mmCIF file of C-alpha atoms and ligand atoms in Angstrom:
data_model
loop_
_atom_site.group_PDB
_atom_site.id
_atom_site.type_symbol
_atom_site.label_atom_id
_atom_site.label_comp_id
_atom_site.label_asym_id
_atom_site.label_seq_id
_atom_site.Cartn_x
_atom_site.Cartn_y
_atom_site.Cartn_z
ATOM 1 C CA MET A 27 -15.954 13.021 -16.766
ATOM 2 C CA GLN A 28 -16.665 9.321 -16.426
ATOM 3 C CA ASP A 29 -18.291 8.175 -13.161
ATOM 4 C CA PHE A 30 -16.419 5.265 -11.614
ATOM 5 C CA SER A 31 -19.002 4.372 -8.916
ATOM 6 C CA GLU A 32 -19.747 0.993 -10.495
ATOM 7 C CA TYR A 33 -16.083 0.009 -10.060
ATOM 8 C CA LEU A 34 -15.999 1.267 -6.480
ATOM 9 C CA ASP A 35 -18.981 -0.900 -5.491
ATOM 10 C CA PHE A 36 -17.527 -3.915 -7.301
ATOM 11 C CA SER A 37 -14.090 -3.430 -5.651
ATOM 12 C CA LYS A 38 -15.541 -3.092 -2.141
ATOM 13 C CA ASP A 39 -17.550 -6.333 -2.503
ATOM 14 C CA LEU A 40 -14.558 -8.063 -4.030
ATOM 15 C CA ALA A 41 -12.198 -7.000 -1.218
ATOM 16 C CA VAL A 42 -14.630 -8.155 1.484
ATOM 17 C CA ASN A 43 -15.125 -11.544 -0.210
ATOM 18 C CA ALA A 44 -11.371 -11.932 -0.771
ATOM 19 C CA GLY A 45 -10.894 -11.072 2.911
ATOM 20 C CA LYS A 46 -13.054 -14.083 3.805
ATOM 21 C CA ILE A 47 -10.480 -16.314 2.104
ATOM 22 C CA LEU A 48 -7.671 -14.722 4.148
ATOM 23 C CA SER A 49 -9.704 -15.126 7.355
ATOM 24 C CA LYS A 50 -10.183 -18.813 6.580
ATOM 25 C CA TYR A 51 -6.404 -19.290 6.480
ATOM 26 C CA PHE A 52 -5.448 -16.894 9.286
ATOM 27 C CA GLY A 53 -3.947 -19.026 12.060
ATOM 28 C CA ASN A 54 -4.027 -22.129 9.816
ATOM 29 C CA ILE A 55 -1.245 -21.589 7.308
ATOM 30 C CA ASN A 56 0.192 -24.857 6.024
ATOM 31 C CA SER A 57 2.308 -23.784 3.050
ATOM 32 C CA ILE A 58 4.968 -21.058 3.281
ATOM 33 C CA LYS A 59 7.455 -20.538 0.435
ATOM 34 C CA GLN A 60 10.335 -18.086 -0.069
ATOM 35 C CA LYS A 61 10.334 -15.800 -3.131
ATOM 36 C CA SER A 62 13.116 -13.275 -3.971
ATOM 37 C CA THR A 63 14.936 -13.706 -0.634
ATOM 38 C CA ARG A 64 14.770 -15.782 2.552
ATOM 39 C CA ILE A 65 12.418 -13.194 4.115
ATOM 40 C CA ASP A 66 10.160 -12.602 1.073
ATOM 41 C CA LEU A 67 7.323 -15.064 1.690
ATOM 42 C CA VAL A 68 4.240 -16.357 -0.105
ATOM 43 C CA THR A 69 1.564 -18.660 1.322
ATOM 44 C CA ASN A 70 -1.390 -20.638 -0.004
ATOM 45 C CA ALA A 71 -3.595 -17.803 1.300
ATOM 46 C CA ASP A 72 -1.855 -15.288 -1.021
ATOM 47 C CA ILE A 73 -2.362 -17.603 -3.989
ATOM 48 C CA GLU A 74 -5.979 -18.622 -3.357
ATOM 49 C CA CYS A 75 -6.989 -15.051 -2.591
ATOM 50 C CA GLU A 76 -5.282 -13.733 -5.731
ATOM 51 C CA ASN A 77 -6.848 -16.420 -7.945
ATOM 52 C CA PHE A 78 -10.279 -15.491 -6.604
ATOM 53 C CA ILE A 79 -9.740 -11.758 -7.239
ATOM 54 C CA VAL A 80 -8.295 -12.260 -10.722
ATOM 55 C CA LYS A 81 -11.090 -14.644 -11.790
ATOM 56 C CA SER A 82 -13.775 -12.294 -10.451
ATOM 57 C CA ILE A 83 -12.347 -9.353 -12.427
ATOM 58 C CA GLN A 84 -11.884 -11.463 -15.563
ATOM 59 C CA ASN A 85 -15.518 -12.646 -15.375
ATOM 60 C CA LYS A 86 -16.920 -9.153 -14.966
ATOM 61 C CA TYR A 87 -14.429 -7.157 -17.080
ATOM 62 C CA PRO A 88 -12.763 -9.595 -19.504
ATOM 63 C CA ASP A 89 -11.046 -6.811 -21.516
ATOM 64 C CA HIS A 90 -9.337 -5.104 -18.571
ATOM 65 C CA ILE A 91 -5.609 -5.418 -17.805
ATOM 66 C CA ILE A 92 -4.753 -7.042 -14.449
ATOM 67 C CA ILE A 93 -1.431 -6.683 -12.641
ATOM 68 C CA ALA A 94 -1.325 -8.925 -9.580
ATOM 69 C CA GLU A 95 1.611 -9.660 -7.291
ATOM 70 C CA GLU A 96 1.722 -13.440 -7.565
ATOM 71 C CA SER A 97 0.751 -13.974 -11.252
ATOM 72 C CA THR A 98 1.944 -13.081 -14.729
ATOM 73 C CA LEU A 99 -1.211 -12.380 -16.700
ATOM 74 C CA PRO A 100 -1.660 -11.924 -20.462
ATOM 75 C CA GLU A 101 -0.871 -8.453 -21.861
ATOM 76 C CA LYS A 102 -3.912 -6.607 -23.172
ATOM 77 C CA ASN A 103 -4.841 -3.259 -24.649
ATOM 78 C CA SER A 104 -7.265 -1.435 -22.392
ATOM 79 C CA ASP A 105 -7.678 1.938 -20.665
ATOM 80 C CA PHE A 106 -8.489 0.025 -17.459
ATOM 81 C CA LYS A 107 -5.769 -1.578 -15.334
ATOM 82 C CA TRP A 108 -6.386 -3.366 -12.034
ATOM 83 C CA ILE A 109 -3.450 -3.453 -9.612
ATOM 84 C CA ILE A 110 -3.834 -6.115 -6.931
ATOM 85 C CA ASP A 111 -2.064 -7.198 -3.756
ATOM 86 C CA PRO A 112 -4.100 -10.175 -2.493
ATOM 87 C CA LEU A 113 -2.323 -10.154 0.869
ATOM 88 C CA ASP A 114 -0.291 -7.146 1.961
ATOM 89 C CA GLY A 115 1.552 -8.068 5.148
ATOM 90 C CA THR A 116 2.338 -11.727 4.432
ATOM 91 C CA THR A 117 5.051 -11.888 7.107
ATOM 92 C CA ASN A 118 2.589 -10.630 9.739
ATOM 93 C CA PHE A 119 0.024 -13.154 8.475
ATOM 94 C CA VAL A 120 2.506 -16.011 8.823
ATOM 95 C CA HIS A 121 3.182 -14.951 12.437
ATOM 96 C CA ASN A 122 -0.550 -14.626 13.255
ATOM 97 C CA LEU A 123 -0.308 -10.841 13.571
ATOM 98 C CA PRO A 124 -3.652 -9.387 12.443
ATOM 99 C CA ILE A 125 -2.073 -6.471 10.514
ATOM 100 C CA PHE A 126 -2.648 -7.453 6.875
ATOM 101 C CA ALA A 127 -4.955 -6.446 4.064
ATOM 102 C CA VAL A 128 -6.338 -7.043 0.600
ATOM 103 C CA SER A 129 -5.453 -4.133 -1.695
ATOM 104 C CA ILE A 130 -7.341 -3.424 -4.941
ATOM 105 C CA GLY A 131 -6.567 -0.425 -7.144
ATOM 106 C CA LEU A 132 -7.983 0.525 -10.535
ATOM 107 C CA GLN A 133 -6.315 2.886 -13.001
ATOM 108 C CA TYR A 134 -8.071 4.494 -15.954
ATOM 109 C CA LYS A 135 -5.727 5.886 -18.600
ATOM 110 C CA SER A 136 -2.805 5.503 -16.142
ATOM 111 C CA LYS A 137 -4.512 7.505 -13.375
ATOM 112 C CA THR A 138 -5.687 5.719 -10.218
ATOM 113 C CA VAL A 139 -9.464 6.165 -9.937
ATOM 114 C CA ILE A 140 -10.417 3.522 -7.333
ATOM 115 C CA GLY A 141 -8.612 2.318 -4.204
ATOM 116 C CA VAL A 142 -9.898 -0.246 -1.709
ATOM 117 C CA VAL A 143 -7.915 -1.699 1.216
ATOM 118 C CA TYR A 144 -9.587 -4.231 3.504
ATOM 119 C CA ASN A 145 -8.253 -5.567 6.806
ATOM 120 C CA PRO A 146 -10.516 -8.569 7.535
ATOM 121 C CA ALA A 147 -9.134 -9.131 11.049
ATOM 122 C CA ALA A 148 -10.520 -5.760 12.174
ATOM 123 C CA ASN A 149 -13.332 -5.595 9.575
ATOM 124 C CA LYS A 150 -11.937 -2.249 8.380
ATOM 125 C CA LEU A 151 -12.755 -1.348 4.783
ATOM 126 C CA PHE A 152 -10.947 1.734 3.446
ATOM 127 C CA SER A 153 -12.094 3.046 0.088
ATOM 128 C CA ALA A 154 -11.752 5.998 -2.243
ATOM 129 C CA LYS A 155 -12.881 7.131 -5.663
ATOM 130 C CA LEU A 156 -10.993 9.879 -7.505
ATOM 131 C CA ASN A 157 -12.407 13.276 -6.404
ATOM 132 C CA GLY A 158 -14.907 11.497 -4.117
ATOM 133 C CA GLY A 159 -13.159 11.579 -0.713
ATOM 134 C CA ALA A 160 -11.853 8.680 1.383
ATOM 135 C CA PHE A 161 -13.902 6.451 3.679
ATOM 136 C CA LEU A 162 -13.470 3.903 6.441
ATOM 137 C CA ASN A 163 -16.529 1.630 6.532
ATOM 138 C CA ASP A 164 -18.617 4.404 4.895
ATOM 139 C CA LYS A 165 -17.442 7.126 7.307
ATOM 140 C CA LYS A 166 -15.404 9.943 5.768
ATOM 141 C CA ILE A 167 -11.808 10.100 7.015
ATOM 142 C CA LYS A 168 -9.203 12.831 7.149
ATOM 143 C CA PRO A 169 -5.570 13.092 8.201
ATOM 144 C CA SER A 170 -4.374 14.538 11.513
ATOM 145 C CA SER A 171 -3.937 18.248 12.123
ATOM 146 C CA SER A 172 -0.476 18.077 13.759
ATOM 147 C CA SER A 173 1.666 20.837 12.384
ATOM 148 C CA THR A 174 5.195 19.910 13.472
ATOM 149 C CA LEU A 175 7.460 16.963 12.958
ATOM 150 C CA SER A 176 8.224 16.913 16.682
ATOM 151 C CA ASP A 177 4.525 16.116 17.394
ATOM 152 C CA SER A 178 4.396 13.372 14.779
ATOM 153 C CA LEU A 179 4.170 9.596 14.840
ATOM 154 C CA ILE A 180 5.764 8.071 11.767
ATOM 155 C CA VAL A 181 5.463 4.696 10.058
ATOM 156 C CA THR A 182 7.861 3.131 7.608
ATOM 157 C CA GLY A 183 9.012 -0.224 6.280
ATOM 158 C CA PHE A 184 12.219 -1.886 5.167
ATOM 159 C CA PRO A 185 12.665 -3.701 1.882
ATOM 160 C CA TYR A 186 13.578 -7.352 1.533
ATOM 161 C CA LEU A 187 16.899 -6.401 -0.125
ATOM 162 C CA GLN A 188 20.046 -5.779 1.923
ATOM 163 C CA ASP A 189 22.344 -3.429 -0.006
ATOM 164 C CA LYS A 190 23.772 0.135 0.241
ATOM 165 C CA ARG A 191 20.297 1.652 0.085
ATOM 166 C CA TRP A 192 19.208 -0.533 2.982
ATOM 167 C CA ASP A 193 22.109 0.763 5.153
ATOM 168 C CA LEU A 194 21.302 4.375 4.320
ATOM 169 C CA SER A 195 17.633 3.790 5.111
ATOM 170 C CA PHE A 196 18.657 3.240 8.748
ATOM 171 C CA ASP A 197 20.322 6.703 8.828
ATOM 172 C CA ILE A 198 17.048 8.186 7.583
ATOM 173 C CA PHE A 199 15.166 6.124 10.178
ATOM 174 C CA LYS A 200 17.412 7.511 12.983
ATOM 175 C CA ASP A 201 16.914 11.049 11.709
ATOM 176 C CA PHE A 202 13.100 10.738 11.678
ATOM 177 C CA TYR A 203 13.225 8.935 15.017
ATOM 178 C CA SER A 204 15.191 11.699 16.730
ATOM 179 C CA HIS A 205 12.960 14.494 15.356
ATOM 180 C CA SER A 206 9.508 12.959 16.024
ATOM 181 C CA GLN A 207 7.535 11.158 18.749
ATOM 182 C CA GLY A 208 8.520 7.783 17.296
ATOM 183 C CA VAL A 209 8.723 5.588 14.225
ATOM 184 C CA ARG A 210 6.716 2.362 13.841
ATOM 185 C CA ARG A 211 7.154 -0.543 11.418
ATOM 186 C CA LEU A 212 3.828 -2.337 11.002
ATOM 187 C CA GLY A 213 4.584 -4.505 7.952
ATOM 188 C CA ALA A 214 1.697 -3.697 5.599
ATOM 189 C CA ALA A 215 2.307 -0.657 3.385
ATOM 190 C CA ALA A 216 -1.296 -0.463 2.150
ATOM 191 C CA LEU A 217 -2.516 -0.101 5.746
ATOM 192 C CA ASP A 218 0.292 2.349 6.591
ATOM 193 C CA LEU A 219 -1.093 4.666 3.890
ATOM 194 C CA CYS A 220 -4.664 4.253 5.181
ATOM 195 C CA PHE A 221 -3.496 5.035 8.716
ATOM 196 C CA VAL A 222 -2.054 8.354 7.476
ATOM 197 C CA ALA A 223 -5.400 8.946 5.750
ATOM 198 C CA MET A 224 -7.331 8.438 9.015
ATOM 199 C CA GLY A 225 -4.915 10.444 11.191
ATOM 200 C CA ARG A 226 -3.187 7.684 13.170
ATOM 201 C CA PHE A 227 0.207 8.540 11.668
ATOM 202 C CA GLU A 228 1.438 11.882 10.401
ATOM 203 C CA ILE A 229 4.028 10.428 8.015
ATOM 204 C CA PHE A 230 4.606 7.256 6.004
ATOM 205 C CA TYR A 231 7.746 6.878 3.936
ATOM 206 C CA GLU A 232 9.283 3.832 2.289
ATOM 207 C CA PHE A 233 11.324 2.813 -0.762
ATOM 208 C CA ASN A 234 11.562 -0.224 -3.024
ATOM 209 C CA LEU A 235 7.854 -0.972 -2.790
ATOM 210 C CA LYS A 236 5.863 -2.331 -5.741
ATOM 211 C CA PRO A 237 2.848 -0.879 -7.611
ATOM 212 C CA TRP A 238 0.396 -3.184 -5.777
ATOM 213 C CA ASP A 239 1.688 -2.053 -2.350
ATOM 214 C CA ILE A 240 0.761 1.596 -2.971
ATOM 215 C CA CYS A 241 -1.815 1.898 -5.777
ATOM 216 C CA ALA A 242 -4.991 1.735 -3.664
ATOM 217 C CA GLY A 243 -3.536 3.177 -0.441
ATOM 218 C CA ALA A 244 -2.010 6.230 -2.127
ATOM 219 C CA LEU A 245 -5.390 7.195 -3.637
ATOM 220 C CA ILE A 246 -7.092 6.693 -0.248
ATOM 221 C CA ALA A 247 -4.452 8.945 1.353
ATOM 222 C CA GLU A 248 -4.775 11.645 -1.326
ATOM 223 C CA GLU A 249 -8.563 11.579 -1.251
ATOM 224 C CA SER A 250 -8.520 11.962 2.540
ATOM 225 C CA GLY A 251 -6.583 15.216 2.107
ATOM 226 C CA ALA A 252 -3.119 13.787 2.828
ATOM 227 C CA LYS A 253 -0.226 14.741 0.574
ATOM 228 C CA VAL A 254 1.596 12.006 -1.333
ATOM 229 C CA THR A 255 4.803 12.642 -3.305
ATOM 230 C CA ASP A 256 8.193 11.274 -4.217
ATOM 231 C CA TRP A 257 11.061 11.913 -1.766
ATOM 232 C CA ASP A 258 12.037 15.102 -3.655
ATOM 233 C CA GLY A 259 8.502 16.518 -3.639
ATOM 234 C CA SER A 260 7.700 15.568 -7.252
ATOM 235 C CA ASN A 261 4.839 13.232 -8.258
ATOM 236 C CA TYR A 262 5.300 9.830 -6.645
ATOM 237 C CA PRO A 263 6.186 7.022 -9.071
ATOM 238 C CA ASP A 264 3.494 4.364 -9.558
ATOM 239 C CA SER A 265 6.298 1.798 -9.380
ATOM 240 C CA GLY A 266 6.481 2.238 -5.579
ATOM 241 C CA GLN A 267 10.200 3.005 -5.858
ATOM 242 C CA ARG A 268 9.870 5.844 -3.326
ATOM 243 C CA ILE A 269 6.845 7.286 -1.535
ATOM 244 C CA LEU A 270 6.208 9.928 1.103
ATOM 245 C CA ALA A 271 2.687 10.456 2.483
ATOM 246 C CA THR A 272 1.995 13.046 5.181
ATOM 247 C CA ASN A 273 -0.951 14.854 6.711
ATOM 248 C CA GLY A 274 0.053 17.776 4.458
ATOM 249 C CA HIS A 275 1.019 20.182 7.242
ATOM 250 C CA ILE A 276 4.470 18.669 7.771
ATOM 251 C CA HIS A 277 5.245 17.635 4.233
ATOM 252 C CA ASP A 278 7.889 20.342 3.736
ATOM 253 C CA GLU A 279 9.590 19.435 7.029
ATOM 254 C CA ALA A 280 9.694 15.768 6.004
ATOM 255 C CA LEU A 281 11.077 16.667 2.559
ATOM 256 C CA SER A 282 13.704 18.873 4.139
ATOM 257 C CA LEU A 283 14.833 16.062 6.469
ATOM 258 C CA LEU A 284 15.025 13.638 3.539
ATOM 259 C CA SER A 285 17.039 16.139 1.490
ATOM 260 C CA ASN A 286 19.842 16.005 4.103
ATOM 261 C CA HIS A 287 20.590 12.435 2.990
ATOM 262 C CA ASP A 288 22.335 11.138 -0.093
ATOM 263 C CA LEU A 289 19.087 10.385 -1.914
ATOM 264 C CA ASN A 290 20.808 9.920 -5.277
ATOM 265 C CA ILE A 291 21.356 6.244 -4.590
ATOM 266 C CA TYR A 292 17.593 5.754 -4.298
ATOM 267 C CA PHE A 293 16.750 7.483 -7.609
HETATM 268 C C1 IPD B 322 5.187 -5.927 2.038
HETATM 269 C C2 IPD B 322 4.562 -4.983 3.044
HETATM 270 C C3 IPD B 322 5.634 -4.345 3.914
HETATM 271 C C4 IPD B 322 6.684 -3.658 3.073
HETATM 272 C C5 IPD B 322 7.284 -4.648 2.085
HETATM 273 C C6 IPD B 322 6.175 -5.192 1.200
HETATM 274 P P1 IPD B 322 3.886 -8.105 1.171
HETATM 275 O O1 IPD B 322 4.205 -6.499 1.196
HETATM 276 O O2 IPD B 322 3.815 -3.987 2.413
HETATM 277 O O3 IPD B 322 5.073 -3.381 4.770
HETATM 278 O O4 IPD B 322 7.691 -3.139 3.928
HETATM 279 O O5 IPD B 322 8.272 -4.029 1.318
HETATM 280 O O6 IPD B 322 6.709 -6.055 0.232
HETATM 281 O O7 IPD B 322 5.123 -8.782 0.672
HETATM 282 O O8 IPD B 322 3.521 -8.494 2.545
HETATM 283 O O9 IPD B 322 2.744 -8.144 0.195
HETATM 284 CA CA1 CA B 323 2.526 -5.930 -0.460
HETATM 285 CA CA1 CA B 324 1.453 -9.421 -1.061
#
């Protein structure tokens, strides 16, 4: 089995240096544009940070494929694919809320092998290597031990779209809300996954995410011992279309709650 340590070290350095670019702009944003909808935003920090990450990968690994949120990059043939969100939590960033992160994932032969999520505002670096455990600033992390939904704190997010699925997502929200200790909406999916990994939340669920929102965070969650699946319990899609991450102990309860809803419209 190939050892991916070289890529882990590279990704950690890269995320910390990319985080310096975000820190430079935090509180000083001067260019905000709308993307797919009025509430889907991109700033000069997203763009400069992404350009830095992409160039650094291209310099070191010119043959690797790169998928990054804000760019369309040339198609290539390689077993290695980097999946990048230069700034997860752009809306928070624009409002000077320090809940945002750089997210860097690496897949080898379509399997995620490296995940790094860095929140520069709190200097929190989450990282994982396949079969190597999950870490926060070099300290091993694990999910919480809560064993019932009623003892759980949940985190979720809402997509930028506003259609039938969006309406139904509020029914699911109410259901989780009334069966748990509360549901939070922090606005950075990569961090939501890391917070399940370190035991702050028992459950994260969301739909209509993108590969770069979940690639790194899902590996960090799995490597911490959390369970990550699709909403029907099968393998979660890399697309980010649906994801459920729990501390493992309450996964079946969460799946059972989800199954009471008309999930067909999400699949
Ligand atoms: C967003 C965040 C948010 C989630 C959105 C994502 P962005 O990413 O992860 O938590 O609810 O669906 O698009 O746009 O800030 O990179
Ligand atoms: Ca994102
Ligand atoms: Ca982003």
